[in-house]
PDB file of C-alpha atoms in Angstrom:
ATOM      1  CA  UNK O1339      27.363  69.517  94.426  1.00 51.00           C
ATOM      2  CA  UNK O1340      28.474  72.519  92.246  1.00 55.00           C
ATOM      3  CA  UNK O1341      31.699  72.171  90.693  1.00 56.00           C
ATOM      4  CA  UNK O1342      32.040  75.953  90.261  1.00 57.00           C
ATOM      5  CA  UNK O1343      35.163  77.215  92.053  1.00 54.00           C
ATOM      6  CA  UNK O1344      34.997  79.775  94.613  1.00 54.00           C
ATOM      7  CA  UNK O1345      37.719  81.769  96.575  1.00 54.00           C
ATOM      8  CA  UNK O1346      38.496  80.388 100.158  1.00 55.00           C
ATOM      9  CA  UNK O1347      36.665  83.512 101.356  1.00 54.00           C
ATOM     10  CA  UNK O1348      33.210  84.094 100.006  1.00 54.00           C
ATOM     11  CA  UNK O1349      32.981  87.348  98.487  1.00 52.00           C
ATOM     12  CA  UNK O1350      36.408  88.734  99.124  1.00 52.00           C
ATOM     13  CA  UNK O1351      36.887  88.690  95.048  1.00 54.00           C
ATOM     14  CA  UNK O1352      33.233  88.749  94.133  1.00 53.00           C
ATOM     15  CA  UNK O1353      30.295  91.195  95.415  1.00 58.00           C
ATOM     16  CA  UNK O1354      27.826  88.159  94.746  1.00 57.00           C
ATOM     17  CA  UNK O1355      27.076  86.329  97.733  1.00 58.00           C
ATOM     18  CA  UNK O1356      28.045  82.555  97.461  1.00 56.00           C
ATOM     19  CA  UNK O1357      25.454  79.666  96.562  1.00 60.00           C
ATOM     20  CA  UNK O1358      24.575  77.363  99.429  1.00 60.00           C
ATOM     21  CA  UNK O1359      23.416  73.777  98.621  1.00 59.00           C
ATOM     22  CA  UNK O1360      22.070  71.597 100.939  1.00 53.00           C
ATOM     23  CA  UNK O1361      23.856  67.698 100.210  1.00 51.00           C
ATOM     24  CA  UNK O1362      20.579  65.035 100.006  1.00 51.00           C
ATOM     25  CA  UNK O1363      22.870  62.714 101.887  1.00 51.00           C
ATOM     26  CA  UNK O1364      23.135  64.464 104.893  1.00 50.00           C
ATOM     27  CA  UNK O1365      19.076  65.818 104.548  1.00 49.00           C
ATOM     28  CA  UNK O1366      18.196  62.201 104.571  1.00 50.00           C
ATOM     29  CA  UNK O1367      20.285  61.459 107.620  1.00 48.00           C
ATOM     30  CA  UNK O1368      18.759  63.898 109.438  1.00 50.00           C
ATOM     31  CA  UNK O1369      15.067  62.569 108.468  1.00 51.00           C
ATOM     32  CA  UNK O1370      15.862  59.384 108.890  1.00 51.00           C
ATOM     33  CA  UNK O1371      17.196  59.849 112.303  1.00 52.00           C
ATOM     34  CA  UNK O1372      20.388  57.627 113.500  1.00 52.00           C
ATOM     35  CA  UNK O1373      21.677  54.476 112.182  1.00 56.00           C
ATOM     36  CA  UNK O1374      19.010  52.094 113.123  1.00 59.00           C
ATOM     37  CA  UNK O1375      20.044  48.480 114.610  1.00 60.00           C
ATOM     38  CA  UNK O1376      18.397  45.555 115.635  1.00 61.00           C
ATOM     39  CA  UNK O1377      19.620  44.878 119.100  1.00 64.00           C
ATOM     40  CA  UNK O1378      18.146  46.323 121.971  1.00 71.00           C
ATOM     41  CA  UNK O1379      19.461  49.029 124.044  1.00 74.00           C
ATOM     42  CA  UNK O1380      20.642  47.797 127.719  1.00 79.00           C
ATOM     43  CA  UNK O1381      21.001  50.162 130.288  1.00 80.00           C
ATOM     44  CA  UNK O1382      22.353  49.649 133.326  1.00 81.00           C
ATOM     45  CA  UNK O1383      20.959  51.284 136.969  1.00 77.00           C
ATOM     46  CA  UNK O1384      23.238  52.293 139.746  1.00 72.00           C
ATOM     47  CA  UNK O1385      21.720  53.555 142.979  1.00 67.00           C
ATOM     48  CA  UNK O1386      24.204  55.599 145.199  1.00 64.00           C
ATOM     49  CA  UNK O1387      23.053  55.765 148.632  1.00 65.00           C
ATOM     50  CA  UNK O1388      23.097  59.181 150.253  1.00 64.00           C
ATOM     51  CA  UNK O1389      25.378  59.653 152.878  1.00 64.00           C
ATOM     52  CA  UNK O1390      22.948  58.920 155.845  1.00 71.00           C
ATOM     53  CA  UNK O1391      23.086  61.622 158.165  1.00 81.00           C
ATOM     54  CA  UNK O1392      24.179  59.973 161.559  1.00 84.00           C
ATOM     55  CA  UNK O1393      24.536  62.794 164.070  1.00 88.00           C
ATOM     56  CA  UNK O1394      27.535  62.240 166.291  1.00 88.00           C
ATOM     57  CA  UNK O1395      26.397  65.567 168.937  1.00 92.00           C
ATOM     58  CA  UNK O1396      30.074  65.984 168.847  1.00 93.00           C
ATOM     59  CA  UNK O1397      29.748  69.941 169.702  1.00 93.00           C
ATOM     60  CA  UNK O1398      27.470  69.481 172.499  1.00 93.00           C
ATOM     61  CA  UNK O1399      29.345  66.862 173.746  1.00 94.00           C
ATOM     62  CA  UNK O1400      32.693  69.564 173.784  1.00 93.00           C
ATOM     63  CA  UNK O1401      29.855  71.943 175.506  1.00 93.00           C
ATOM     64  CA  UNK O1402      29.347  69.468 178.032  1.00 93.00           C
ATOM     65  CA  UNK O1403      33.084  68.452 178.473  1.00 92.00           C
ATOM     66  CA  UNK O1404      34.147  71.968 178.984  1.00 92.00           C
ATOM     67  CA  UNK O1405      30.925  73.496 181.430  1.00 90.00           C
ATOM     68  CA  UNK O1406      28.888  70.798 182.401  1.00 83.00           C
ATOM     69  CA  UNK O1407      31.078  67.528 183.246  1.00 87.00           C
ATOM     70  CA  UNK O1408      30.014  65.862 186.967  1.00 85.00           C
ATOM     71  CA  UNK O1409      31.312  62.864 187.263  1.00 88.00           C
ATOM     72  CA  UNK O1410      33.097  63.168 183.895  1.00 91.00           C
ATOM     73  CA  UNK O1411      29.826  62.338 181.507  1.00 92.00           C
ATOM     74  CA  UNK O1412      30.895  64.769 179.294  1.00 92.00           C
ATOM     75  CA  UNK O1413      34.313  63.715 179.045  1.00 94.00           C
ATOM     76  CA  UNK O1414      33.201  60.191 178.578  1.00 95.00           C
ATOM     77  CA  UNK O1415      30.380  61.509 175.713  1.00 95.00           C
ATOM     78  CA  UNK O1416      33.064  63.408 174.255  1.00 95.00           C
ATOM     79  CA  UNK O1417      34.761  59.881 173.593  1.00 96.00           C
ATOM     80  CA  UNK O1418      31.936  58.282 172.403  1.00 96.00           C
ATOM     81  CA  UNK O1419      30.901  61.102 169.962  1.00 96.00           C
ATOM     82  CA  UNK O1420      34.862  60.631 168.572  1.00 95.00           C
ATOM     83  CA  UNK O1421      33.865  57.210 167.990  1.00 96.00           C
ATOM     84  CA  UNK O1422      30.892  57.905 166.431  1.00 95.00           C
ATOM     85  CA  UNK O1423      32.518  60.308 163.676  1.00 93.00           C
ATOM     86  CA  UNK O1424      35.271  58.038 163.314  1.00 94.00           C
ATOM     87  CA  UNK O1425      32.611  54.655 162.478  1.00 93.00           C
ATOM     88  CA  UNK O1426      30.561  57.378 160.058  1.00 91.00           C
ATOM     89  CA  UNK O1427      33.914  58.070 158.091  1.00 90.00           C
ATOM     90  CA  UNK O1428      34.667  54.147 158.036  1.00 90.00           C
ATOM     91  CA  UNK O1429      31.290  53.477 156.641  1.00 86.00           C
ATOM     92  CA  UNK O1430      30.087  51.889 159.640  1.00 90.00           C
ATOM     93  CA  UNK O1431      26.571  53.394 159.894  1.00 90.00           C
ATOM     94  CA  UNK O1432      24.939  50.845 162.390  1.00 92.00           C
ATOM     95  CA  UNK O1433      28.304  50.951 164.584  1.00 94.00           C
ATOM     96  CA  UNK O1434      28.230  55.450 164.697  1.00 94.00           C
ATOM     97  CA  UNK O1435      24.768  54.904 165.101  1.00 94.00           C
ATOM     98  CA  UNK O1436      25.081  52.552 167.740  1.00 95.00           C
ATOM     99  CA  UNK O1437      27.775  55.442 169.795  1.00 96.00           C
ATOM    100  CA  UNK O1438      25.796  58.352 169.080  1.00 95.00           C
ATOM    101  CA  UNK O1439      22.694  57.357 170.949  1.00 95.00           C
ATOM    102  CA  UNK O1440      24.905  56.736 173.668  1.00 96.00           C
ATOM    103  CA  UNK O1441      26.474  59.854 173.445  1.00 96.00           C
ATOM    104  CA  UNK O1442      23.048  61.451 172.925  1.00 95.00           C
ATOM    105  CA  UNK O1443      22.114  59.355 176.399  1.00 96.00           C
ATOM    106  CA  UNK O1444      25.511  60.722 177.931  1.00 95.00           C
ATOM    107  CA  UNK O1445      24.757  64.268 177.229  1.00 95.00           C
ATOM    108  CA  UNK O1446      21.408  64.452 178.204  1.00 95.00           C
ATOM    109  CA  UNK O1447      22.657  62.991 181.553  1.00 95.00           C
ATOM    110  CA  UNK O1448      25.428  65.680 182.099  1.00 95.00           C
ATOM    111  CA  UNK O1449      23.303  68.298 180.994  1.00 94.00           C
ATOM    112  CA  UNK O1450      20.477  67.359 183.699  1.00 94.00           C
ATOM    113  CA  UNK O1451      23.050  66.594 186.591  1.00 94.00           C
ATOM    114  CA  UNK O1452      25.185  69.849 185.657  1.00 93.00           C
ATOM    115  CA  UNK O1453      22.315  71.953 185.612  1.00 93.00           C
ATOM    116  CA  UNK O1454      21.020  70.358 189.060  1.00 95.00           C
ATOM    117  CA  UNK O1455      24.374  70.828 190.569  1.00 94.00           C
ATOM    118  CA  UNK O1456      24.390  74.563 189.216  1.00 94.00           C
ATOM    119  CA  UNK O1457      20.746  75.840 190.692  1.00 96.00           C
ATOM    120  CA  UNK O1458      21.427  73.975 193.654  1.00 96.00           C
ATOM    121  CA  UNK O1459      24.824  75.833 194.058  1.00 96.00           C
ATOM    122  CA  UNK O1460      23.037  78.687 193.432  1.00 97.00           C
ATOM    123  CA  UNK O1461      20.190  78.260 195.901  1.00 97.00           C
ATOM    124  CA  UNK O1462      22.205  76.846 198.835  1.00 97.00           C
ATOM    125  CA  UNK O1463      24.079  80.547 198.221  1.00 97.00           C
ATOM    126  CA  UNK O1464      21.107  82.826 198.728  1.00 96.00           C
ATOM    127  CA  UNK O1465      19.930  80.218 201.995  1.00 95.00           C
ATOM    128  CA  UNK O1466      23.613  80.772 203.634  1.00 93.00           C
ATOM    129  CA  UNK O1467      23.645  84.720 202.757  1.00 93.00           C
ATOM    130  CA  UNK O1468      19.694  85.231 203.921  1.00 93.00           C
ATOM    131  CA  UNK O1469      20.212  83.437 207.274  1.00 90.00           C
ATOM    132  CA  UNK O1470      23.621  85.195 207.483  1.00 88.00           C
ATOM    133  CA  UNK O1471      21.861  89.010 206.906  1.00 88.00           C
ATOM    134  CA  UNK O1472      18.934  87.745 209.179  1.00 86.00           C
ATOM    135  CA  UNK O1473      21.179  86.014 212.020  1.00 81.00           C
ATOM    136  CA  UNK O1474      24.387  87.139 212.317  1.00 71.00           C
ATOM    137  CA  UNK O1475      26.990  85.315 214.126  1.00 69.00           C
ATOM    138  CA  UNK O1476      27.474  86.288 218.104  1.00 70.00           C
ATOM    139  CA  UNK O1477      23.158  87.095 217.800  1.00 58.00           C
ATOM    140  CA  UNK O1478      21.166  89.441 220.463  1.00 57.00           C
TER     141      UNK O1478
END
């Protein structure tokens, strides 16, 4: 290295700009590479599942609860689609599994049975009013 001295800030004294030398030591390091040794690296693997996706039809179980619930199948999906969520957050995959088909089962029921029960509300309406308008009571 240079043994010249130099002011702490290059060219504050001076108009020449200051000398740069580049040390072999660290020129060799970086040619060289890294400290070389003779064991062998070990790595280790860790696999982290992703969080399955286990659907717990909690929302169309609510829907179901709340419009369509004969014979209370919604109510009772509702309750299984709770315990679905609450297996899923204990890590139990097989066991929210396991309650979400059944509240997929549930709510498939309800849905079929509600919408009967609606359309044939609906058409026993329109028989009673058009045999009403066409027959009234007392007739001629």
């Amino acid at each position: 290295m240079n043994c010249n001295s130099q002011p702490f800030f290059p060219g504050a004294h001076t108009r020449a700009p200051p000398s740069y030398e580049v040390l072999k030591e660290e020129h060799e390091v970086s040619v060289l590479g890294g400290p070389q040794s003779s064991m062998q690296e070990r790595t280790t693997v860790i696999n982290i599942q992703a969080e399955t996706a286990v659907p717990d039809h909690i929302v169309w179980s609510l829907f179901n609860t709340l419009f369509f619930n004969p014979c209370c199948l919604g109510f009772v999906a509702f309750a299984y689609s709770v315990k679905s969520r609450d297996r899923k957050m204990a890590g139990d995959v097989i066991g929210a599994q396991t309650y979400g088909s059944t509240a997929k089962c549930l709510n498939i029921w309800a849905l079929v049975l509600g919408l009967l029960i609606t359309i044939g509300t609906i058409i026993a309406v329109i028989v009673i009013v058009v045999t009403t308008v066409n027959h009234p009571p007392g007739g001629y």
